[in-house]
Coordinates of C-alpha atoms in Angstrom, one line a residue:
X1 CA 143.7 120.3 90.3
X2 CA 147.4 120.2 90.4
X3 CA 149.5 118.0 92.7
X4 CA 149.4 119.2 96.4
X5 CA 146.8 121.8 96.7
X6 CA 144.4 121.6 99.2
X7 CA 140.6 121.6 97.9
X8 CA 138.7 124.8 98.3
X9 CA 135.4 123.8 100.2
X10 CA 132.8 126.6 100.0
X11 CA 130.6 126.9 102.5
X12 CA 126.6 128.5 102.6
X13 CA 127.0 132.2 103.8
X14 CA 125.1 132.9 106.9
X15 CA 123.7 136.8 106.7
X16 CA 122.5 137.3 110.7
X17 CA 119.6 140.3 111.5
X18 CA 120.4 141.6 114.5
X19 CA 117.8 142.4 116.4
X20 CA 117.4 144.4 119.7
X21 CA 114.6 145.7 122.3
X22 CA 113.3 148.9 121.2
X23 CA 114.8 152.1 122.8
X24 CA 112.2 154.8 122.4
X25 CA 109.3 154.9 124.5
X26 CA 105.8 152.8 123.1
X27 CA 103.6 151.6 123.0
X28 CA 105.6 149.3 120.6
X29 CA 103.8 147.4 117.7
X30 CA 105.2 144.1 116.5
X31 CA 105.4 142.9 113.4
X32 CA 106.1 139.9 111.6
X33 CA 107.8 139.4 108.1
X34 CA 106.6 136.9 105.8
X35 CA 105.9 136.3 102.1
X36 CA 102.2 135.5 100.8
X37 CA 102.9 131.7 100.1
X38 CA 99.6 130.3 97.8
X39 CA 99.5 127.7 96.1
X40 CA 97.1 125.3 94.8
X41 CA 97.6 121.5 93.1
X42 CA 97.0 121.5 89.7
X43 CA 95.3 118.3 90.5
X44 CA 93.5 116.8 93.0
X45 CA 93.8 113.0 92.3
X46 CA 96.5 111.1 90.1
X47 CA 95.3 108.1 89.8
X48 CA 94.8 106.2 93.7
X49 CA 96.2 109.1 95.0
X50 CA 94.4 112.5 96.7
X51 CA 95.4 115.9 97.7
X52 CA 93.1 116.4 100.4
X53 CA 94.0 119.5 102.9
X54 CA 97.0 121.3 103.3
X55 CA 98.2 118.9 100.6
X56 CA 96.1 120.2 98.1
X57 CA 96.3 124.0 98.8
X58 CA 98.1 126.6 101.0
X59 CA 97.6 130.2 101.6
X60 CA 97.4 132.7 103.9
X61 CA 96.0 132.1 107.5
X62 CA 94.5 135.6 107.5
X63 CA 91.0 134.8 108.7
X64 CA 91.6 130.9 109.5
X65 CA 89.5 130.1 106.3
X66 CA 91.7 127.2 106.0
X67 CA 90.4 124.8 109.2
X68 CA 86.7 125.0 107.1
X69 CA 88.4 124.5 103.7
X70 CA 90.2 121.6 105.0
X71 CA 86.8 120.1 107.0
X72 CA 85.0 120.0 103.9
X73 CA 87.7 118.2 101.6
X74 CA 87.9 115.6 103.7
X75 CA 83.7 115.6 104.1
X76 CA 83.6 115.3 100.4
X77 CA 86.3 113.0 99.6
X78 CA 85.5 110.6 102.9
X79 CA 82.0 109.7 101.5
X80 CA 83.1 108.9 97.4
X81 CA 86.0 106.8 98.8
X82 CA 83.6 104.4 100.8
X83 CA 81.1 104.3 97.9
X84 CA 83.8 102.6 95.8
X85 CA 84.8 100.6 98.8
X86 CA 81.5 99.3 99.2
X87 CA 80.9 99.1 95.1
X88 CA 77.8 101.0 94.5
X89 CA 80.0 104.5 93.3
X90 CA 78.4 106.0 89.8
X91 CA 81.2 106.6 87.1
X92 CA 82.8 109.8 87.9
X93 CA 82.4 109.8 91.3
X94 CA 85.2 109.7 92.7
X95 CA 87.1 112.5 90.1
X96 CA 84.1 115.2 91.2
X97 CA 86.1 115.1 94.3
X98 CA 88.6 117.5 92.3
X99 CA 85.7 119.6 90.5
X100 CA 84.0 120.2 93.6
X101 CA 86.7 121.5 95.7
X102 CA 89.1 122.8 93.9
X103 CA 87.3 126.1 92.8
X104 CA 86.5 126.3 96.7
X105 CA 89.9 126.7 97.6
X106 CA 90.3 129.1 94.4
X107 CA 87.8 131.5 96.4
X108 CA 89.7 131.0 99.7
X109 CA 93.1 132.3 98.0
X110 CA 91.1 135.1 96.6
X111 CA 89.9 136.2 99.6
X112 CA 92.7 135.9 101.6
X113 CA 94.9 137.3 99.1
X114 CA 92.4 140.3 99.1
X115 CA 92.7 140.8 103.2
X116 CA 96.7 141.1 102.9
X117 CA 96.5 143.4 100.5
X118 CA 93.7 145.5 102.9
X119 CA 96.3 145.2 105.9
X120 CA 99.3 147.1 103.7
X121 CA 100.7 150.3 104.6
X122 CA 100.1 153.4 102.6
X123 CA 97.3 156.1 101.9
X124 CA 95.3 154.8 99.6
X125 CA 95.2 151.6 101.1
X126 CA 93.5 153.5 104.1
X127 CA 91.4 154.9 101.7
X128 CA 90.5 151.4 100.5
X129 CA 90.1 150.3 103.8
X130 CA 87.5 152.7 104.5
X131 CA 85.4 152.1 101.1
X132 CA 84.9 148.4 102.4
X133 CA 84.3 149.6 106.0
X134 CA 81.3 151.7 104.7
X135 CA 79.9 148.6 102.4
X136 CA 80.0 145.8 105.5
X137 CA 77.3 148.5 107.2
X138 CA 74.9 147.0 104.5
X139 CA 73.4 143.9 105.7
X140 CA 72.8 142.5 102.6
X141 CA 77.3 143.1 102.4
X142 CA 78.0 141.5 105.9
X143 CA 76.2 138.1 104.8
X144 CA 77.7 137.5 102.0
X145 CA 81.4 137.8 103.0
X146 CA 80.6 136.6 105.9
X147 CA 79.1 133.4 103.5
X148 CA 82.6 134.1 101.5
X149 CA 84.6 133.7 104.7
X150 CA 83.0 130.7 106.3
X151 CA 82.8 128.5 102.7
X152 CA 79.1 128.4 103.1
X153 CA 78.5 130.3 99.5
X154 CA 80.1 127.0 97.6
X155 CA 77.2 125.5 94.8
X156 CA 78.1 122.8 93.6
X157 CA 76.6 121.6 90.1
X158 CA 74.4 118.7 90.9
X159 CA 72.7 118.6 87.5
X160 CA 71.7 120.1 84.4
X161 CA 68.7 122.0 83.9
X162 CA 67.4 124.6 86.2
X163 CA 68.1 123.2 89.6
X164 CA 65.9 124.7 92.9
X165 CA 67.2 127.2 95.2
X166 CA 69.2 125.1 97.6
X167 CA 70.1 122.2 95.3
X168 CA 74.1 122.3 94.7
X169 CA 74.2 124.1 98.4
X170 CA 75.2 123.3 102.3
X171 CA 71.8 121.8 103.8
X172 CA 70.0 124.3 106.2
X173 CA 70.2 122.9 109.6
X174 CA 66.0 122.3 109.8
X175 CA 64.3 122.3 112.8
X176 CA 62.1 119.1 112.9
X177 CA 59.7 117.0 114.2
X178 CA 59.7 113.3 113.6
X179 CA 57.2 111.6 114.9
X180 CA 56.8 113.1 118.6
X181 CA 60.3 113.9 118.9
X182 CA 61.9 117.0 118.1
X183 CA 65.1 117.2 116.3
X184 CA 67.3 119.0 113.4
X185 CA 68.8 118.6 110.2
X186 CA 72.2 118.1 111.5
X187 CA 71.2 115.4 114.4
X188 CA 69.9 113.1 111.1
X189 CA 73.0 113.5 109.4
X190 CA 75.1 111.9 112.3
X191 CA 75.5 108.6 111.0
X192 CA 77.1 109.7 107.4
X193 CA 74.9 108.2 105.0
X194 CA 72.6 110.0 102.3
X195 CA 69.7 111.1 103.3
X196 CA 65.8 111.9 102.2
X197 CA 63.9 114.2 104.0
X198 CA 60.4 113.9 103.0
X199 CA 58.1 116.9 104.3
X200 CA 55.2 116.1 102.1
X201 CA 53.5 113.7 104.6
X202 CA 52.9 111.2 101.3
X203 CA 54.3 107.7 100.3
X204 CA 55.4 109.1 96.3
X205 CA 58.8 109.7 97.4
X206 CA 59.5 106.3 99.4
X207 CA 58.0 104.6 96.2
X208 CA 60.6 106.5 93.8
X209 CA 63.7 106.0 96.5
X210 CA 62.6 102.4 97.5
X211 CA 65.2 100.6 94.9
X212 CA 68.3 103.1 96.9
X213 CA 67.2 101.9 100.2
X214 CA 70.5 100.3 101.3
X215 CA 72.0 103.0 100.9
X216 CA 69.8 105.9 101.3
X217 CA 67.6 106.6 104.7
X218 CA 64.5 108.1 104.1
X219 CA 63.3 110.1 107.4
X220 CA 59.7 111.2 107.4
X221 CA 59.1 114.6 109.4
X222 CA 57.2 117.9 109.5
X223 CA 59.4 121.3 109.4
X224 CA 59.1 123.4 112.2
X225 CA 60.7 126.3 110.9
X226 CA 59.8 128.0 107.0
X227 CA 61.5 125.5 104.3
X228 CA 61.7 126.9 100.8
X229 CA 61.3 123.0 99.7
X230 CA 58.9 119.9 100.0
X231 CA 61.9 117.4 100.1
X232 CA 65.8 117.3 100.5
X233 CA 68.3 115.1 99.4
X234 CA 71.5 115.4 101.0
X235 CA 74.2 113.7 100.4
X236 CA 76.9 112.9 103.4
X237 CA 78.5 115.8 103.4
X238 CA 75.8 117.7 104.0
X239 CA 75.3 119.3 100.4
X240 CA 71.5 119.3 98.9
X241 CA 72.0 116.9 95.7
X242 CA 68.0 117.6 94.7
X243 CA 65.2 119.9 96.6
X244 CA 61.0 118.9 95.7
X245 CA 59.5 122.7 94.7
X246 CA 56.9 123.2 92.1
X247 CA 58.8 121.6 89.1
X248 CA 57.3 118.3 91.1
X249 CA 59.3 114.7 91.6
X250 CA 60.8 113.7 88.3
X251 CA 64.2 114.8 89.1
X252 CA 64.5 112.6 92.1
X253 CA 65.2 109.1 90.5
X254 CA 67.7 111.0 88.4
X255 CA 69.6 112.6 91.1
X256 CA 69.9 109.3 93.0
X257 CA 71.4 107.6 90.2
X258 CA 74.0 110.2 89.6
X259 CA 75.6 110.4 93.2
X260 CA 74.4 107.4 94.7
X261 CA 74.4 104.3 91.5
X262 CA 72.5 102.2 90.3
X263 CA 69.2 100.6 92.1
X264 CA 69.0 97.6 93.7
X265 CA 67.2 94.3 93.1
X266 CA 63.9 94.8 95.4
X267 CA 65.4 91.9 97.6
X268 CA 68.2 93.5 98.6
X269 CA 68.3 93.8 102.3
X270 CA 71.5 95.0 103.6
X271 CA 72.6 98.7 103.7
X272 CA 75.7 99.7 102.0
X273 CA 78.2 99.4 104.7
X274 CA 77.2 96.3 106.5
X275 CA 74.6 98.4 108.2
X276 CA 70.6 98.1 107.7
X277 CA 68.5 100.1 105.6
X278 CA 66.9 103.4 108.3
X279 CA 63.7 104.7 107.4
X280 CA 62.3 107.2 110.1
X281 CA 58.8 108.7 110.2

């Protein structure tokens, strides 16, 4: 710069929208401007760190999909992290967290992506528009977005082979009876441990589970409304990790060891957690 001059400082360049109250008569719609901002980590974990939330994926708020989304990363993370606190964590564990929800928030860009593009302007979005109007009149339609909308059509893989029905799926909220008192699915998941509904009024499954007993409560009851299974396992967040049908027990003992570790000594006592062992009946 030669001697004397003065240094030229440039400055951002400010671009203002003027805006004004409308002048013709209305009713007036507003509108909003905005860009369609999804994203999605490439990774959930790297190495003690997780993506759990907002963190781990944005999108649209078109249908508030993301308050559910964000619910059940932390549901699914919450329970892995305090298995490796408390040292009874499989291998693995702990990096299904990723394999589990990230295709779920996959499906929640999708469909939000999909309801922008049904708000757009233009005939043959009308058209469009009109097409999926006529399908939702089918009931068989309705529940399934509305099971696409609310996260409730996630299945997890739980393990190989030919799973039942509701294995790798959100627990239906039972009504039940244990003992004289009347209760649900949901009431016996309050306390956030895994848990073994037995609705076969036998002592074969207690015998199988007895060596997970610290940290699996086994609840005893009778369904009083239709259950496609004999027996649930549901793990804390609320997800079936193996369902008793006609293929009989010998999946059980498996199933425990792959989310919930190894088995105990018989002696053990104590719960994982510093809590005791529940069993209900």
């Amino acid at each position: 710069m030669p001697p004397g001059t003065a240094p030229v400082r440039h400055r951002p360049r400010q671009t203002r929208r003027r805006r004004s109250v409308p002048t013709t008569p209305g009713p007036h719609l507003l509108r909003r401007r905005y860009a369609a901002n999804t994203r999605i980590a490439t990774s959930y974990r790297h190495g003690r760190v997780f993506l759990a939330g907002d963190a781990a994926h944005v999108h649209p708020a078109v249908g508030a999909p993301g308050l559910n989304l964000g619910l059940q990363d932390a549901a699914n993370l919450g329970w892995k992290l305090a298995a490796q606190v408390y040292g009874w964590a499989p291998p693995g564990l702990l990096d299904s967290y990723h394999t589990e929800r990230h295709p779920a928030a996959e499906r929640v860009t999708m469909h939000t992506q999909a309801q922008l593009a049904l708000m757009s302007p233009g005939p043959a979005i009308t058209a469009l528009r009109q097409v999926v109007t006529e399908l939702l009149e089918t009931p068989g339609v309705t529940g399934q977005i509305t099971d696409l909308l609310a996260g409730s059509d996630v299945r997890y893989r739980m393990h190989a082979g030919a799973p039942h029905a509701l294995t790798g799926r959100f627990a239906p909220d039972l009504a039940l009876h244990v003992g004289t008192r009347a209760t649900r699915l949901a009431e016996l998941m309050r306390p956030g441990r895994p848990l073994l509904v037995d609705l076969t009024d036998g002592s074969h499954l207690a015998d199988l589970s007895n060596a997970w007993r610290d940290r699996v409560d086994l609840v005893t009851a009778r369904a009083t409304t239709p259950s496609s299974a004999d027996a649930l396992l549901v793990r804390p967040d609320g997800y079936v990790a193996w369902a008793l049908g006609p293929d009989g027990t010998d999946g059980l003992p498996e199933a425990l060891a792959t989310w919930f570790g190894r088995p105990q000594r018989p002696d053990s006592r104590t719960a994982a957690g510093g809590a005791p062992a529940r069993q209900t009946s």
